[in-house]
Amino acid sequence: TLRMMPSPLSRSELRAWSRLAGGSRAMFNALDRQLRDESGMSHDDYQILSRLHRDPARALRMSELAADVGFSPSRLSHAVRRMEDEGWIERSPSEIDRRGTEATLTDLGVKVVEEASPAHLALVKRLTFDVIGPGRMTALAEAMDEIGRNARGR
């Protein structure tokens, strides 16, 4: 006989969690595949490049960049090292205190992320906002903000 594991989740919570986890995984896999196929970068690369692109100086301290994209410092360092090899990012000592390191988007990095963005954001729109519609967009954003804060322990 098949026995259910004890769970602190109700049946409906378990079903919703399974769908959230599976849907999120499928969405991020599709986004990653599209970026790799069309732009030669991963979704993680795109997140880092686009975050630097949004900064007026196109540069951030590595610690701030790691927090903004949700990476551990070592994971970010590895990713940035790879993107340095591609010529998309440069690292240098922080102008402010010299103890920290700053990541700066290069001209090539600007070109790469700007070329990747239209098709990538069109896929984001098709996979998410076209599905949920404008009426549920604010509720989704608020729920995900709260989930993120809770997961980070804030």
Coordinates of N, CA, C and O in Angstrom, one line a residue:
T1 N 0.8 -1.2 0.0 CA 0.0 0.0 0.0 C 0.9 1.3 0.0 O 1.9 1.3 0.6
L2 N 0.4 2.2 -0.7 CA 1.1 3.5 -0.8 C 0.7 4.4 0.4 O -0.4 4.6 0.7
R3 N 1.8 4.8 1.1 CA 1.5 5.7 2.3 C 2.0 7.1 2.0 O 3.0 7.3 1.4
M4 N 1.2 8.1 2.4 CA 1.6 9.5 2.2 C 2.5 9.9 3.4 O 2.4 9.4 4.5
M5 N 3.5 10.6 3.0 CA 4.4 11.2 4.0 C 3.7 12.2 4.8 O 2.8 12.9 4.3
P6 N 3.9 12.3 6.1 CA 3.3 13.4 6.9 C 3.8 14.7 6.3 O 4.9 14.9 6.0
S7 N 2.9 15.7 6.3 CA 3.2 17.0 5.7 C 2.6 18.1 6.5 O 1.4 18.0 6.9
P8 N 3.3 19.2 6.8 CA 2.6 20.3 7.4 C 1.8 21.1 6.4 O 1.1 22.1 6.8
L9 N 1.8 20.7 5.1 CA 1.0 21.4 4.1 C -0.3 20.7 3.9 O -0.4 19.4 3.9
S10 N -1.3 21.4 3.7 CA -2.6 20.8 3.4 C -2.6 20.3 2.0 O -1.6 20.6 1.2
R11 N -3.5 19.5 1.6 CA -3.6 19.0 0.3 C -3.5 20.1 -0.8 O -2.8 20.0 -1.8
S12 N -4.3 21.1 -0.6 CA -4.4 22.2 -1.6 C -3.1 23.0 -1.6 O -2.6 23.5 -2.6
E13 N -2.4 23.2 -0.4 CA -1.1 23.9 -0.4 C -0.1 23.1 -1.1 O 0.7 23.6 -1.8
L14 N -0.1 21.8 -0.9 CA 0.9 20.9 -1.5 C 0.7 20.9 -3.1 O 1.7 21.0 -3.8
R15 N -0.5 20.9 -3.5 CA -0.8 21.0 -4.9 C -0.4 22.3 -5.5 O 0.3 22.4 -6.6
A16 N -0.6 23.4 -4.8 CA -0.2 24.7 -5.3 C 1.3 24.9 -5.3 O 1.9 25.4 -6.2
W17 N 2.0 24.3 -4.2 CA 3.4 24.4 -4.2 C 4.0 23.6 -5.3 O 5.0 24.1 -6.0
S18 N 3.5 22.5 -5.6 CA 4.0 21.6 -6.7 C 3.9 22.4 -8.0 O 4.8 22.3 -8.9
R19 N 2.8 23.0 -8.2 CA 2.6 23.8 -9.5 C 3.5 25.0 -9.6 O 4.0 25.3 -10.6
L20 N 3.7 25.7 -8.4 CA 4.6 26.9 -8.4 C 6.0 26.4 -8.7 O 6.7 27.0 -9.6
A21 N 6.5 25.4 -8.1 CA 7.8 24.9 -8.3 C 8.0 24.4 -9.7 O 9.0 24.8 -10.4
G22 N 7.1 23.6 -10.2 CA 7.2 23.1 -11.6 C 7.1 24.2 -12.6 O 7.8 24.2 -13.6
G23 N 6.1 25.1 -12.4 CA 6.0 26.2 -13.4 C 7.2 27.1 -13.4 O 7.6 27.5 -14.5
S24 N 7.7 27.4 -12.2 CA 8.9 28.3 -12.2 C 10.1 27.6 -12.9 O 10.8 28.3 -13.6
R25 N 10.3 26.3 -12.6 CA 11.4 25.6 -13.2 C 11.3 25.6 -14.7 O 12.2 25.9 -15.4
A26 N 10.1 25.3 -15.2 CA 9.8 25.3 -16.7 C 10.1 26.6 -17.3 O 10.7 26.7 -18.4
M27 N 9.6 27.7 -16.6 CA 9.8 29.0 -17.1 C 11.2 29.4 -17.2 O 11.7 29.9 -18.2
F28 N 12.0 29.2 -16.1 CA 13.4 29.6 -16.1 C 14.2 28.7 -17.1 O 15.2 29.2 -17.7
N29 N 13.8 27.4 -17.2 CA 14.5 26.6 -18.3 C 14.3 27.2 -19.7 O 15.2 27.2 -20.5
A30 N 13.0 27.6 -19.9 CA 12.7 28.2 -21.3 C 13.5 29.5 -21.5 O 14.0 29.7 -22.6
L31 N 13.6 30.3 -20.5 CA 14.3 31.6 -20.6 C 15.8 31.3 -20.8 O 16.4 32.0 -21.6
D32 N 16.3 30.4 -20.1 CA 17.7 30.0 -20.2 C 18.0 29.5 -21.6 O 19.0 29.9 -22.2
R33 N 17.2 28.6 -22.1 CA 17.4 28.0 -23.4 C 17.3 29.0 -24.5 O 18.2 29.1 -25.4
Q34 N 16.4 30.0 -24.4 CA 16.3 31.0 -25.4 C 17.5 31.9 -25.4 O 18.0 32.2 -26.5
L35 N 18.0 32.3 -24.2 CA 19.2 33.2 -24.2 C 20.4 32.4 -24.7 O 21.2 33.0 -25.4
R36 N 20.6 31.2 -24.3 CA 21.7 30.4 -24.8 C 21.7 30.2 -26.3 O 22.7 30.4 -27.0
D37 N 20.5 29.9 -26.8 CA 20.4 29.7 -28.3 C 20.6 30.9 -29.1 O 21.2 30.9 -30.2
E38 N 20.0 32.0 -28.6 CA 20.0 33.3 -29.4 C 21.1 34.2 -29.1 O 21.5 35.1 -30.0
S39 N 21.6 34.2 -27.9 CA 22.6 35.2 -27.5 C 23.9 34.7 -26.9 O 24.8 35.4 -26.5
G40 N 24.0 33.3 -26.7 CA 25.2 32.7 -26.2 C 25.4 33.0 -24.7 O 26.6 33.0 -24.3
M41 N 24.4 33.3 -24.0 CA 24.6 33.6 -22.5 C 23.5 32.8 -21.8 O 22.5 32.4 -22.3
S42 N 23.8 32.6 -20.5 CA 22.8 32.0 -19.6 C 21.8 33.0 -19.1 O 22.1 34.2 -19.1
H43 N 20.8 32.5 -18.5 CA 19.8 33.4 -17.8 C 20.5 34.1 -16.6 O 20.3 35.3 -16.4
D44 N 21.4 33.4 -15.9 CA 22.2 34.0 -14.8 C 23.1 35.2 -15.4 O 23.1 36.3 -14.8
D45 N 23.7 34.9 -16.5 CA 24.5 36.0 -17.2 C 23.7 37.2 -17.5 O 24.1 38.3 -17.2
Y46 N 22.5 37.0 -18.0 CA 21.6 38.1 -18.4 C 21.2 38.9 -17.2 O 21.2 40.1 -17.2
Q47 N 20.9 38.2 -16.1 CA 20.5 38.9 -14.8 C 21.6 39.8 -14.4 O 21.4 41.0 -14.0
I48 N 22.8 39.3 -14.4 CA 24.0 40.2 -13.9 C 24.2 41.3 -14.9 O 24.3 42.5 -14.5
L49 N 24.2 41.0 -16.2 CA 24.5 42.1 -17.2 C 23.4 43.2 -17.2 O 23.7 44.4 -17.2
S50 N 22.1 42.7 -17.0 CA 21.0 43.7 -17.1 C 21.0 44.5 -15.8 O 20.7 45.7 -15.8
R51 N 21.4 43.9 -14.6 CA 21.5 44.7 -13.4 C 22.6 45.8 -13.5 O 22.3 46.9 -13.1
L52 N 23.7 45.4 -14.1 CA 24.7 46.4 -14.3 C 24.3 47.5 -15.3 O 24.6 48.7 -15.1
H53 N 23.6 47.1 -16.3 CA 23.1 48.0 -17.3 C 22.1 49.0 -16.7 O 22.1 50.2 -17.2
R54 N 21.3 48.6 -15.7 CA 20.4 49.5 -15.1 C 21.0 50.6 -14.2 O 20.4 51.6 -13.9
D55 N 22.2 50.3 -13.8 CA 22.9 51.3 -12.9 C 23.4 52.4 -13.7 O 24.0 52.2 -14.8
P56 N 23.2 53.7 -13.3 CA 23.7 54.8 -14.1 C 25.2 54.8 -14.4 O 25.5 55.2 -15.5
A57 N 26.0 54.3 -13.5 CA 27.4 54.2 -13.8 C 27.8 52.9 -14.5 O 29.0 52.7 -14.9
R58 N 26.8 52.0 -14.7 CA 27.1 50.6 -15.2 C 28.1 49.9 -14.4 O 28.9 49.1 -15.0
A59 N 28.2 50.2 -13.1 CA 29.2 49.5 -12.3 C 28.6 49.4 -10.9 O 27.8 50.3 -10.4
L60 N 28.9 48.3 -10.2 CA 28.4 48.0 -8.8 C 29.5 47.3 -8.1 O 30.3 46.5 -8.7
R61 N 29.5 47.5 -6.8 CA 30.4 46.7 -5.9 C 29.9 45.2 -6.0 O 28.7 45.0 -6.2
M62 N 30.8 44.3 -6.0 CA 30.5 42.9 -6.2 C 29.5 42.4 -5.1 O 28.6 41.7 -5.4
S63 N 29.7 42.9 -3.9 CA 28.8 42.5 -2.8 C 27.3 43.0 -3.0 O 26.4 42.3 -2.8
E64 N 27.2 44.2 -3.6 CA 25.9 44.8 -3.9 C 25.2 44.0 -5.0 O 24.1 43.7 -5.0
L65 N 26.0 43.7 -6.0 CA 25.6 43.0 -7.2 C 25.1 41.6 -6.8 O 24.0 41.1 -7.2
A66 N 25.9 40.9 -6.0 CA 25.5 39.6 -5.5 C 24.1 39.6 -4.8 O 23.3 38.8 -5.0
A67 N 24.0 40.6 -3.9 CA 22.7 40.7 -3.2 C 21.5 41.0 -4.1 O 20.5 40.4 -4.0
D68 N 21.8 41.9 -5.1 CA 20.7 42.3 -6.0 C 20.3 41.1 -6.9 O 19.1 41.0 -7.2
V69 N 21.2 40.3 -7.3 CA 20.8 39.1 -8.2 C 20.5 37.9 -7.4 O 20.2 36.8 -8.0
G70 N 20.8 37.9 -6.1 CA 20.5 36.7 -5.3 C 21.5 35.6 -5.4 O 21.2 34.4 -5.3
F71 N 22.8 36.0 -5.6 CA 23.9 35.0 -5.7 C 24.7 35.0 -4.5 O 24.9 36.1 -3.8
S72 N 25.3 33.9 -4.1 CA 26.4 34.0 -3.1 C 27.6 34.7 -3.7 O 27.7 34.7 -4.9
P73 N 28.4 35.2 -2.8 CA 29.6 35.9 -3.4 C 30.5 35.0 -4.3 O 31.0 35.4 -5.3
S74 N 30.6 33.7 -3.9 CA 31.5 32.9 -4.7 C 30.8 32.5 -6.0 O 31.5 32.5 -7.1
R75 N 29.5 32.3 -6.0 CA 28.8 32.1 -7.3 C 28.9 33.3 -8.2 O 29.2 33.1 -9.4
L76 N 28.8 34.5 -7.7 CA 28.9 35.7 -8.5 C 30.3 35.8 -9.0 O 30.5 36.1 -10.2
S77 N 31.3 35.6 -8.2 CA 32.7 35.7 -8.6 C 33.0 34.8 -9.8 O 33.6 35.2 -10.8
H78 N 32.5 33.6 -9.7 CA 32.7 32.6 -10.8 C 32.0 33.1 -12.1 O 32.6 33.0 -13.2
A79 N 30.8 33.6 -12.0 CA 30.1 34.0 -13.1 C 30.7 35.2 -13.8 O 30.9 35.3 -15.0
V80 N 31.2 36.2 -12.9 CA 31.8 37.4 -13.4 C 33.1 37.1 -14.1 O 33.5 37.6 -15.1
R81 N 33.9 36.1 -13.5 CA 35.2 35.7 -14.1 C 34.9 35.2 -15.5 O 35.7 35.5 -16.5
R82 N 33.9 34.4 -15.7 CA 33.5 33.9 -17.1 C 33.2 35.0 -18.0 O 33.6 35.1 -19.2
M83 N 32.4 36.0 -17.5 CA 32.0 37.1 -18.3 C 33.2 38.1 -18.6 O 33.2 38.8 -19.6
E84 N 34.1 38.1 -17.7 CA 35.4 38.9 -18.0 C 36.1 38.3 -19.2 O 36.6 39.0 -20.1
D85 N 36.2 36.9 -19.2 CA 36.8 36.2 -20.3 C 36.1 36.5 -21.6 O 36.7 36.5 -22.7
E86 N 34.8 36.7 -21.6 CA 34.0 37.1 -22.8 C 34.2 38.6 -23.2 O 33.8 39.0 -24.3
G87 N 34.7 39.4 -22.3 CA 34.9 40.8 -22.5 C 33.7 41.6 -22.2 O 33.6 42.8 -22.6
W88 N 32.7 41.0 -21.4 CA 31.5 41.7 -21.1 C 31.6 42.6 -19.8 O 30.8 43.5 -19.7
I89 N 32.4 42.2 -18.9 CA 32.6 42.8 -17.6 C 34.1 43.0 -17.3 O 34.9 42.2 -17.7
E90 N 34.4 44.1 -16.6 CA 35.7 44.3 -16.0 C 35.6 44.4 -14.5 O 34.6 45.0 -14.0
R91 N 36.6 43.9 -13.8 CA 36.6 44.1 -12.3 C 37.8 45.0 -12.0 O 38.9 44.9 -12.6
S92 N 37.6 45.8 -11.0 CA 38.6 46.7 -10.5 C 38.4 47.0 -9.0 O 37.3 46.8 -8.5
P93 N 39.5 47.4 -8.3 CA 39.3 47.8 -6.9 C 38.3 48.9 -6.8 O 38.2 49.8 -7.7
S94 N 37.5 48.9 -5.8 CA 36.5 50.0 -5.6 C 37.1 51.3 -5.4 O 38.1 51.5 -4.8
E95 N 36.5 52.3 -6.1 CA 37.0 53.7 -6.0 C 36.8 54.2 -4.6 O 37.6 55.1 -4.1
I96 N 35.8 53.7 -3.9 CA 35.5 54.3 -2.6 C 36.4 53.8 -1.5 O 36.9 54.7 -0.7
D97 N 36.7 52.6 -1.3 CA 37.5 52.1 -0.2 C 38.7 51.2 -0.6 O 39.4 50.8 0.3
R98 N 38.8 50.8 -1.8 CA 39.9 49.9 -2.3 C 39.8 48.5 -1.7 O 40.5 47.6 -2.2
R99 N 39.0 48.3 -0.7 CA 39.0 46.9 -0.1 C 38.0 46.1 -0.9 O 38.2 44.9 -1.1
G100 N 37.0 46.7 -1.4 CA 36.0 46.0 -2.2 C 36.4 45.9 -3.7 O 37.3 46.6 -4.1
T101 N 35.6 45.1 -4.4 CA 35.8 45.0 -5.9 C 34.6 45.5 -6.6 O 33.5 45.2 -6.1
E102 N 34.8 46.2 -7.7 CA 33.7 46.7 -8.5 C 33.6 45.9 -9.8 O 34.6 45.7 -10.4
A103 N 32.4 45.6 -10.2 CA 32.2 45.0 -11.6 C 31.6 46.1 -12.5 O 30.7 46.8 -12.1
T104 N 32.2 46.3 -13.6 CA 31.8 47.3 -14.6 C 31.4 46.7 -15.9 O 32.2 45.9 -16.4
L105 N 30.3 47.1 -16.4 CA 29.9 46.6 -17.8 C 30.7 47.3 -18.8 O 30.9 48.5 -18.8
T106 N 31.3 46.5 -19.7 CA 32.1 47.1 -20.8 C 31.2 47.5 -22.0 O 30.0 47.2 -22.0
D107 N 31.8 48.2 -22.9 CA 31.0 48.5 -24.1 C 30.4 47.3 -24.8 O 29.3 47.3 -25.3
L108 N 31.3 46.2 -24.9 CA 30.8 45.0 -25.5 C 29.7 44.4 -24.7 O 28.7 43.9 -25.2
G109 N 29.8 44.5 -23.3 CA 28.7 44.0 -22.5 C 27.4 44.7 -22.7 O 26.3 44.1 -22.7
V110 N 27.5 46.0 -22.9 CA 26.3 46.8 -23.2 C 25.7 46.4 -24.4 O 24.4 46.1 -24.5
K111 N 26.5 46.2 -25.5 CA 26.0 45.7 -26.8 C 25.3 44.4 -26.7 O 24.2 44.2 -27.2
V112 N 25.9 43.4 -26.0 CA 25.4 42.1 -25.8 C 24.1 42.1 -25.1 O 23.1 41.4 -25.6
V113 N 24.0 42.8 -24.0 CA 22.7 42.8 -23.2 C 21.6 43.5 -24.0 O 20.4 43.1 -23.9
E114 N 22.0 44.6 -24.6 CA 21.0 45.4 -25.4 C 20.4 44.6 -26.6 O 19.3 44.7 -26.9
E115 N 21.3 43.8 -27.2 CA 20.9 42.9 -28.3 C 20.0 41.8 -27.9 O 19.1 41.3 -28.5
A116 N 20.3 41.2 -26.7 CA 19.5 40.1 -26.1 C 18.2 40.5 -25.6 O 17.3 39.7 -25.6
S117 N 18.1 41.7 -25.1 CA 16.9 42.1 -24.3 C 15.5 42.0 -25.1 O 14.6 41.5 -24.5
P118 N 15.4 42.5 -26.3 CA 14.1 42.5 -26.9 C 13.5 41.1 -27.0 O 12.3 40.9 -26.6
A119 N 14.2 40.1 -27.5 CA 13.7 38.8 -27.6 C 13.4 38.1 -26.3 O 12.4 37.5 -26.0
H120 N 14.4 38.4 -25.4 CA 14.2 37.8 -24.0 C 13.0 38.4 -23.3 O 12.2 37.6 -22.7
L121 N 12.8 39.7 -23.3 CA 11.7 40.3 -22.6 C 10.4 40.0 -23.3 O 9.3 39.9 -22.7
A122 N 10.4 39.7 -24.6 CA 9.2 39.3 -25.3 C 8.8 37.9 -24.8 O 7.6 37.6 -24.6
L123 N 9.8 37.0 -24.6 CA 9.5 35.7 -24.1 C 9.0 35.8 -22.6 O 8.1 35.1 -22.2
V124 N 9.6 36.6 -21.8 CA 9.1 36.9 -20.4 C 7.7 37.3 -20.5 O 6.8 36.7 -19.7
K125 N 7.3 38.2 -21.3 CA 5.9 38.7 -21.5 C 5.0 37.5 -21.9 O 3.9 37.4 -21.3
R126 N 5.4 36.8 -22.9 CA 4.6 35.7 -23.3 C 4.3 34.6 -22.3 O 3.2 34.1 -22.1
L127 N 5.4 34.3 -21.5 CA 5.3 33.2 -20.6 C 4.6 33.6 -19.3 O 4.1 32.8 -18.5
T128 N 4.7 34.9 -18.9 CA 4.1 35.3 -17.6 C 2.9 36.3 -17.8 O 1.8 35.9 -17.5
F129 N 3.2 37.5 -18.3 CA 2.2 38.5 -18.2 C 1.0 38.3 -19.2 O -0.1 38.6 -18.9
D130 N 1.3 37.7 -20.3 CA 0.2 37.3 -21.2 C -0.7 36.2 -20.6 O -1.9 36.2 -20.9
V131 N -0.1 35.4 -19.7 CA -0.9 34.4 -19.0 C -1.7 34.9 -17.8 O -2.9 34.6 -17.7
I132 N -1.0 35.7 -17.0 CA -1.7 36.1 -15.7 C -2.6 37.3 -16.0 O -3.5 37.5 -15.2
G133 N -2.3 38.1 -17.0 CA -3.2 39.3 -17.3 C -2.9 40.4 -16.3 O -2.4 40.2 -15.2
P134 N -3.3 41.6 -16.7 CA -3.1 42.8 -15.9 C -3.7 42.8 -14.5 O -3.2 43.4 -13.6
G135 N -4.9 42.1 -14.4 CA -5.6 42.1 -13.1 C -4.9 41.4 -12.0 O -5.1 41.7 -10.8
R136 N -4.0 40.5 -12.3 CA -3.3 39.7 -11.3 C -1.8 40.1 -11.1 O -1.1 39.5 -10.3
M137 N -1.4 41.0 -12.0 CA 0.0 41.4 -12.0 C 0.5 42.0 -10.6 O 1.5 41.6 -10.1
T138 N -0.2 42.9 -10.1 CA 0.1 43.5 -8.8 C 0.2 42.5 -7.7 O 1.1 42.5 -6.9
A139 N -0.8 41.6 -7.7 CA -0.9 40.6 -6.6 C 0.3 39.7 -6.7 O 0.9 39.3 -5.7
L140 N 0.6 39.3 -7.9 CA 1.8 38.4 -8.1 C 3.1 39.1 -7.6 O 3.9 38.5 -6.9
A141 N 3.3 40.3 -8.0 CA 4.5 41.1 -7.7 C 4.6 41.2 -6.1 O 5.6 41.0 -5.5
E142 N 3.5 41.5 -5.5 CA 3.5 41.7 -4.0 C 3.7 40.4 -3.3 O 4.5 40.3 -2.4
A143 N 3.1 39.3 -3.8 CA 3.4 38.0 -3.2 C 4.8 37.6 -3.4 O 5.4 37.1 -2.4
M144 N 5.4 37.8 -4.6 CA 6.8 37.4 -4.8 C 7.8 38.3 -4.0 O 8.8 37.8 -3.5
D145 N 7.4 39.5 -3.8 CA 8.3 40.4 -2.9 C 8.3 39.8 -1.5 O 9.3 39.7 -0.9
E146 N 7.1 39.4 -1.0 CA 7.0 38.9 0.4 C 7.7 37.5 0.5 O 8.4 37.3 1.4
I147 N 7.5 36.7 -0.5 CA 8.2 35.4 -0.5 C 9.7 35.6 -0.5 O 10.4 35.0 0.2
G148 N 10.2 36.5 -1.3 CA 11.6 36.8 -1.4 C 12.2 37.3 0.0 O 13.2 36.9 0.5
R149 N 11.4 38.3 0.6 CA 11.9 38.8 1.9 C 11.9 37.7 2.9 O 12.8 37.6 3.7
N150 N 10.9 36.9 2.9 CA 10.7 35.8 3.9 C 11.9 34.8 3.7 O 12.5 34.3 4.6
A151 N 12.2 34.4 2.4 CA 13.3 33.5 2.1 C 14.6 34.0 2.5 O 15.5 33.2 2.9
R152 N 14.8 35.3 2.4 CA 16.1 35.9 2.8 C 16.1 36.2 4.3 O 17.2 36.7 4.8
G153 N 15.1 36.0 5.0 CA 15.1 36.2 6.5 C 14.9 37.6 6.9 O 15.4 38.0 7.9
R154 N 14.3 38.4 6.0 CA 14.1 39.9 6.4 C 12.7 40.2 6.7 O 11.8 39.8 6.2

